[in-house]
JSON list of C-alpha atoms and ligand atoms in Angstrom, two decimals:
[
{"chain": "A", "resi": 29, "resn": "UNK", "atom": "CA", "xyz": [0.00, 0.00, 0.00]},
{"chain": "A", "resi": 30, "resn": "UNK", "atom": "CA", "xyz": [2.88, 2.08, 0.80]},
{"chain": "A", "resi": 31, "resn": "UNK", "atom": "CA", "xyz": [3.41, 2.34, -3.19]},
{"chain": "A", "resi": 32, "resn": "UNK", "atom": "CA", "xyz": [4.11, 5.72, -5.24]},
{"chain": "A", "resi": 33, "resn": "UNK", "atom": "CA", "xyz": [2.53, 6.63, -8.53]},
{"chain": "A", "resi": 34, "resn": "UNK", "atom": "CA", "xyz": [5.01, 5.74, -11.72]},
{"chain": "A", "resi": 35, "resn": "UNK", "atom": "CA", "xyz": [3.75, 8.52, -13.55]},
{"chain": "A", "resi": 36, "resn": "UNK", "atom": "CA", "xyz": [3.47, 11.36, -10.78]},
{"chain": "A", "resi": 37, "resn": "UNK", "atom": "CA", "xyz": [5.40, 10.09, -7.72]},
{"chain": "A", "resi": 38, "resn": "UNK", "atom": "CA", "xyz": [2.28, 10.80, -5.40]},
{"chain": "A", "resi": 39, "resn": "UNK", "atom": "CA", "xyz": [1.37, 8.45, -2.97]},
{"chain": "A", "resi": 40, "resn": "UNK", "atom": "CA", "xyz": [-1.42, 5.36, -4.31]},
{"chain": "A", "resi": 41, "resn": "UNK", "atom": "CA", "xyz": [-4.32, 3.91, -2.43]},
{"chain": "A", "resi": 42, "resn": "UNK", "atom": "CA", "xyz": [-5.83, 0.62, -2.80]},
{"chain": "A", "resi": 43, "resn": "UNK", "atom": "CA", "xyz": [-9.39, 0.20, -3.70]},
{"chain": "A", "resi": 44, "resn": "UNK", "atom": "CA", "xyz": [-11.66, -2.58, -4.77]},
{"chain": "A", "resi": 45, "resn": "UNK", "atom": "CA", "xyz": [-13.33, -1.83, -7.99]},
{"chain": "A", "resi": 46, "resn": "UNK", "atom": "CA", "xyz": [-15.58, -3.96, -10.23]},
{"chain": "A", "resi": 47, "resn": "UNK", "atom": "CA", "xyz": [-14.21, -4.35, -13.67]},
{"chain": "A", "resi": 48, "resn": "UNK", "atom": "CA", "xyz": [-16.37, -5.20, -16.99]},
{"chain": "A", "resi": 49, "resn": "UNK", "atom": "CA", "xyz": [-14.72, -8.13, -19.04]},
{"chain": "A", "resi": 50, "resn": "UNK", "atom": "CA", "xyz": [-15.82, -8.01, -22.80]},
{"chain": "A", "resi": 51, "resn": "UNK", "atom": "CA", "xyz": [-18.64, -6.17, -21.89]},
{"chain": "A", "resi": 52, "resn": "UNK", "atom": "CA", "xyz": [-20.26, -9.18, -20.36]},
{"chain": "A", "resi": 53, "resn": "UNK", "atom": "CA", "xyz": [-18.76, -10.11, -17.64]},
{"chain": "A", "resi": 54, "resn": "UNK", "atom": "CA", "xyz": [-18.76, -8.29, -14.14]},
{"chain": "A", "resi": 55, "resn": "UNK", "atom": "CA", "xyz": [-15.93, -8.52, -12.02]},
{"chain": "A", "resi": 56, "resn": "UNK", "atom": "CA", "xyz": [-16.10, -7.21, -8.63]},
{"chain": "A", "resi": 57, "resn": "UNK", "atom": "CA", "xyz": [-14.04, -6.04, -5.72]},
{"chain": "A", "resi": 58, "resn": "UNK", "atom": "CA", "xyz": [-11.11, -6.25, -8.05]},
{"chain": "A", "resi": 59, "resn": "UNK", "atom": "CA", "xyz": [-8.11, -4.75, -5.93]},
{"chain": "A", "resi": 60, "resn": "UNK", "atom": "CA", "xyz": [-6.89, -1.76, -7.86]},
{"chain": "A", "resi": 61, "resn": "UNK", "atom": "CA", "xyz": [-4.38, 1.36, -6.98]},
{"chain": "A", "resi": 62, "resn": "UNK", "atom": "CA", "xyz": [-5.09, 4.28, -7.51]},
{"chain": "A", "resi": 63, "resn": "UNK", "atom": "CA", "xyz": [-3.28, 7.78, -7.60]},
{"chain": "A", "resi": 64, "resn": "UNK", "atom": "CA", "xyz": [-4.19, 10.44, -4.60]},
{"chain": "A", "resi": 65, "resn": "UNK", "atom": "CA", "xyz": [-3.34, 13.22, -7.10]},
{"chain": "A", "resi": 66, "resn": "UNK", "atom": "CA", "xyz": [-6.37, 14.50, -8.78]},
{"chain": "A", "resi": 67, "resn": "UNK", "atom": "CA", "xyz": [-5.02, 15.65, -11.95]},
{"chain": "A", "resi": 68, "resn": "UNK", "atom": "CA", "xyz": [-3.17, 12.18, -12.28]},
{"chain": "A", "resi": 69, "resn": "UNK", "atom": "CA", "xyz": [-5.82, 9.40, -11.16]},
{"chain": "A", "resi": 70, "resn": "UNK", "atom": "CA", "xyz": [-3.74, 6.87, -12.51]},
{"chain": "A", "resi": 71, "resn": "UNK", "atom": "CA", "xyz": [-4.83, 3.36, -11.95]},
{"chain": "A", "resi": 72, "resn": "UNK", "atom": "CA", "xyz": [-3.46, 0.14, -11.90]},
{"chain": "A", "resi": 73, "resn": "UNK", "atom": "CA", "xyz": [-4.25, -3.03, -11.12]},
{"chain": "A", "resi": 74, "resn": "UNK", "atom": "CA", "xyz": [-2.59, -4.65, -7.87]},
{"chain": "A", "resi": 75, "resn": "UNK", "atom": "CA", "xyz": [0.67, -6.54, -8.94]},
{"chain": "A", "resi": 76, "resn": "UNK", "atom": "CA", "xyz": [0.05, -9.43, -6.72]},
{"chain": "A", "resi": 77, "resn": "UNK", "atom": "CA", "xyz": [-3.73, -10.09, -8.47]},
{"chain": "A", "resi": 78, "resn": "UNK", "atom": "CA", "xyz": [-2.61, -9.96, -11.79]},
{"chain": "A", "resi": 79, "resn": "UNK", "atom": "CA", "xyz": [-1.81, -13.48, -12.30]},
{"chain": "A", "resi": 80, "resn": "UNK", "atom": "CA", "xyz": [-5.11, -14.66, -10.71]},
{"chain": "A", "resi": 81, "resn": "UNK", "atom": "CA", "xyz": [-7.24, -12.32, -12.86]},
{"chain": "A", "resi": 82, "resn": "UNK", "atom": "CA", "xyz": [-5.14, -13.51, -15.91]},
{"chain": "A", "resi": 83, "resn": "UNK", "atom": "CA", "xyz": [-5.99, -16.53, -15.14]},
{"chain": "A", "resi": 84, "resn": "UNK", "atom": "CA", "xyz": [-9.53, -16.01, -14.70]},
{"chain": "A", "resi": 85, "resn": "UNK", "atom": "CA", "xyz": [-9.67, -14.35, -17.93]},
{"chain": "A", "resi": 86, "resn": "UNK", "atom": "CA", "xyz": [-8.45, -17.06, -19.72]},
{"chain": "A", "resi": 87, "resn": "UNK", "atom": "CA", "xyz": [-10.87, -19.45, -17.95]},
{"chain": "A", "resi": 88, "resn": "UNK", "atom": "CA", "xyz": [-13.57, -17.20, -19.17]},
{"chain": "A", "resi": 89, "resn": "UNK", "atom": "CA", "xyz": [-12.42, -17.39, -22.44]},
{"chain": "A", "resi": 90, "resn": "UNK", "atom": "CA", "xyz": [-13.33, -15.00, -25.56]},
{"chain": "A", "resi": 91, "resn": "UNK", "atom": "CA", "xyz": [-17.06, -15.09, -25.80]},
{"chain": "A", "resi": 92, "resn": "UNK", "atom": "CA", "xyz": [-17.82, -15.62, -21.97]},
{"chain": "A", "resi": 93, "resn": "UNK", "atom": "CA", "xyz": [-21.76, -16.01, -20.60]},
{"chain": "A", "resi": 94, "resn": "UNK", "atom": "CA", "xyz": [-23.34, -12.81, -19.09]},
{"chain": "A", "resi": 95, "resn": "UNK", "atom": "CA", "xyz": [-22.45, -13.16, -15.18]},
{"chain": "A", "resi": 96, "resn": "UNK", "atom": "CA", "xyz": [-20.82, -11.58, -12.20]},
{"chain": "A", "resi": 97, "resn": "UNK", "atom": "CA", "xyz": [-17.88, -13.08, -10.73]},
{"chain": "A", "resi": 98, "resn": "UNK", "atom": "CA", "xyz": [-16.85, -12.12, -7.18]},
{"chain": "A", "resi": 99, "resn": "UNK", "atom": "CA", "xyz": [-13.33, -11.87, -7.28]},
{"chain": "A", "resi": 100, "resn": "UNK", "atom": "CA", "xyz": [-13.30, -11.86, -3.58]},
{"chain": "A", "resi": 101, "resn": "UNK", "atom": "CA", "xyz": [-13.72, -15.12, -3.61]},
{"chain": "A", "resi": 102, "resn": "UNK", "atom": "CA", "xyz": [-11.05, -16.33, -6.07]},
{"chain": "A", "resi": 103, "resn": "UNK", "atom": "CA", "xyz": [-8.46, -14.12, -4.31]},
{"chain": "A", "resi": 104, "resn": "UNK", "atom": "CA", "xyz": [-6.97, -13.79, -0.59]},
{"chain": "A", "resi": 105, "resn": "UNK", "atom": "CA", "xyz": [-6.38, -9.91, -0.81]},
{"chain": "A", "resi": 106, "resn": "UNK", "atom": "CA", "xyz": [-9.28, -9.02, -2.78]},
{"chain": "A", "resi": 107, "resn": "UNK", "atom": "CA", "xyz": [-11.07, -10.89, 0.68]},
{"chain": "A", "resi": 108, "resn": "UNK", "atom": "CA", "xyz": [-8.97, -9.09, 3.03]},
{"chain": "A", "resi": 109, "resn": "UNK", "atom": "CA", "xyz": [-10.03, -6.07, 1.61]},
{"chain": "A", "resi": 110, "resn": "UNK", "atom": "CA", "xyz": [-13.71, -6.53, 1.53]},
{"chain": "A", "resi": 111, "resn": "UNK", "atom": "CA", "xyz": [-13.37, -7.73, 5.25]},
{"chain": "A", "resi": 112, "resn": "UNK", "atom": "CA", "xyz": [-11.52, -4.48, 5.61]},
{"chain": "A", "resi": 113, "resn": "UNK", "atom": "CA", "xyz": [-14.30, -2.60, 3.87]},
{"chain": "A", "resi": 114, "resn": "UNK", "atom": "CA", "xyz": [-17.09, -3.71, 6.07]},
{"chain": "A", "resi": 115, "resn": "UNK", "atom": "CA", "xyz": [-15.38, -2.73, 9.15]},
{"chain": "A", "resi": 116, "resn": "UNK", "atom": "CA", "xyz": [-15.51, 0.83, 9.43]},
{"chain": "A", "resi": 117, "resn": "UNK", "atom": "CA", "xyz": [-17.05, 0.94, 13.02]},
{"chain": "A", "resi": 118, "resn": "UNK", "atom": "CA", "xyz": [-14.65, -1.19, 14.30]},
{"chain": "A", "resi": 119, "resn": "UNK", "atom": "CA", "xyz": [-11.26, 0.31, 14.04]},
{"chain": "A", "resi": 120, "resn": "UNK", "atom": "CA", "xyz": [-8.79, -2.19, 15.57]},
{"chain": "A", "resi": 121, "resn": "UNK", "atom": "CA", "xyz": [-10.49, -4.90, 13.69]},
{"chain": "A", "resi": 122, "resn": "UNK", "atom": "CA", "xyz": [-9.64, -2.90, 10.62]},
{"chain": "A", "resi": 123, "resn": "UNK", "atom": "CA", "xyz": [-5.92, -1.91, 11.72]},
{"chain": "A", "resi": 124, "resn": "UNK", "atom": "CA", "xyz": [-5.33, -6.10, 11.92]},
{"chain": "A", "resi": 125, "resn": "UNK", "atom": "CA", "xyz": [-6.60, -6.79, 8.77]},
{"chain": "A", "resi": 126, "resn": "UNK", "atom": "CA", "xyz": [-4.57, -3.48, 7.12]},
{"chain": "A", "resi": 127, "resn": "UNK", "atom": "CA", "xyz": [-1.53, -4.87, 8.89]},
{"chain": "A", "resi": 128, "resn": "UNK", "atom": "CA", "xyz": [-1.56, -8.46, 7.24]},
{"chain": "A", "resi": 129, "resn": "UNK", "atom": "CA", "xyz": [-2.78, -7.00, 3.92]},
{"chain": "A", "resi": 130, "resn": "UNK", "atom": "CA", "xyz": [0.18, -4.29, 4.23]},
{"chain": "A", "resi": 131, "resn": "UNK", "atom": "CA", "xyz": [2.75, -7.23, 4.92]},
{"chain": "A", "resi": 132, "resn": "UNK", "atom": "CA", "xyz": [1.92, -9.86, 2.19]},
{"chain": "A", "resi": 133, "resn": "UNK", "atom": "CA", "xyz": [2.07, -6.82, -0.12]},
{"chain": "A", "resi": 134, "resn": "UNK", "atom": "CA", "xyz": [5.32, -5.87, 0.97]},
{"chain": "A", "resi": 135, "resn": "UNK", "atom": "CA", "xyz": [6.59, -9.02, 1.20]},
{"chain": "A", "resi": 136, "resn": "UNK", "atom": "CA", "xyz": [5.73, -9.42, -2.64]},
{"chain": "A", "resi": 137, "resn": "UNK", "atom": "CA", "xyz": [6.71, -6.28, -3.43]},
{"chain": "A", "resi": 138, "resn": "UNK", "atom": "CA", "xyz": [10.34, -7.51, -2.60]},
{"chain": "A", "resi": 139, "resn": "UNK", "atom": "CA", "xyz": [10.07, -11.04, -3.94]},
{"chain": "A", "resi": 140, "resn": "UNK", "atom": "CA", "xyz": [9.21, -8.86, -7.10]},
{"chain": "A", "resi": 141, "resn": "UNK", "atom": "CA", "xyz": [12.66, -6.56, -6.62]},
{"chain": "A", "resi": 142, "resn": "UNK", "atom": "CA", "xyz": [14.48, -9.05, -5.93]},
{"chain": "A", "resi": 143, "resn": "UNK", "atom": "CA", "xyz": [13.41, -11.28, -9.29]},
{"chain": "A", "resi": 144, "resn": "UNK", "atom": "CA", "xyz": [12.86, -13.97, -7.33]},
{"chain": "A", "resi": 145, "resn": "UNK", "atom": "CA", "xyz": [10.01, -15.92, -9.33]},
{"chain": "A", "resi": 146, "resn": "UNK", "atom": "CA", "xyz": [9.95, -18.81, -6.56]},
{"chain": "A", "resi": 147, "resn": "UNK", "atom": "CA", "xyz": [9.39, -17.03, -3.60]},
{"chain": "A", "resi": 148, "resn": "UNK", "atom": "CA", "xyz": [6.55, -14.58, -5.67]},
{"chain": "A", "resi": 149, "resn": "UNK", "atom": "CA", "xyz": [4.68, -17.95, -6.89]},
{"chain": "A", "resi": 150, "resn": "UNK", "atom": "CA", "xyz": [4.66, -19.09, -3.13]},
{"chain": "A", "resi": 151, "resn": "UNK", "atom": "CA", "xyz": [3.79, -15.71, -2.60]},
{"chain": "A", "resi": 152, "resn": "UNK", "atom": "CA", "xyz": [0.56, -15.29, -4.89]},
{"chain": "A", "resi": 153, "resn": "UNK", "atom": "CA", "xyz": [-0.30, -19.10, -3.49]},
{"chain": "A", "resi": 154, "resn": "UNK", "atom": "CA", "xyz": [-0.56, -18.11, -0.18]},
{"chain": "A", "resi": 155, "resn": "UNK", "atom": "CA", "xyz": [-2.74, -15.42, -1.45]},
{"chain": "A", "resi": 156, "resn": "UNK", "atom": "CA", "xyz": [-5.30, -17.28, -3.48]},
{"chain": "A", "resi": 157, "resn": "UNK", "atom": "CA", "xyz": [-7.64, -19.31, -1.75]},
{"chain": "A", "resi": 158, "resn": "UNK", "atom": "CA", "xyz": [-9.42, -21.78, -3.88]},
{"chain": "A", "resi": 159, "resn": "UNK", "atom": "CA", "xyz": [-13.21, -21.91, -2.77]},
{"chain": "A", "resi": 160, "resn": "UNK", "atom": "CA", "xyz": [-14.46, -25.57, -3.18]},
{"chain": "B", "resi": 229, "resn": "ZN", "atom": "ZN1", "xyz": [-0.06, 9.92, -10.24]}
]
């Protein structure tokens, strides 16, 4: 979270948006980071989800069914963050989660530095939780 905007240098925030695949297919609560700087707004989506909604994509192939997907569901942060979400009363609950969320990105922010494709695939497994 603690990640600066390539194009501006301003500090970025992490949101969950929902994302529109082919026009058919709604993805939501897709983690995405976004610029503070109003006359940037740059967005991007979270480096450590980008394999998972690859992968999704590809499931859903070129001429995928009308349907929503929940990509809370599919990945550990995007969770996290919805968990975080609903817990604005309840501020040390949210501090916990913000912690964990904080380290795992981190953490793959410096597998990522480092090139070290091992540790980043242990990484993203650790953060994608296969619902059964
Ligand atoms: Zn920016």
């Amino acid at each position: 979270m603690h990640k600066k905007c390539s194009r501006c240098g301003d500090d970025m925030e992490v949101i969950l948006r929902n994302v529109m695949y082919r026009k058919k297919v709604k993805i939501m609560n897709v983690p995405v980071q976004v610029c503070q700087n109003d006359h940037c707004s740059h967005l991007q989506v979270v480096d450590v989800v980008k394999e998972d909604l690859k992968q999704l994509m590809e499931n859903l192939g070129h001429n995928p069914q009308r349907q929503n997907i929940e990509f809370d569901e599919v990945s550990e942060l995007s969770h996290l963050l919805v968990l975080m979400a609903n817990q604005e009363e309840d501020g040390a609950v949210r501090e916990a989660l913000e912690g964990k969320v904080n380290e795992l990105l981190d953490l793959f922010l410096l597998a990522q530095s480092l090139g070290d494709e091992e540790w980043m695939r242990e990484l993203r497994q650790r953060l994608t939780k296969i619902m059964i």
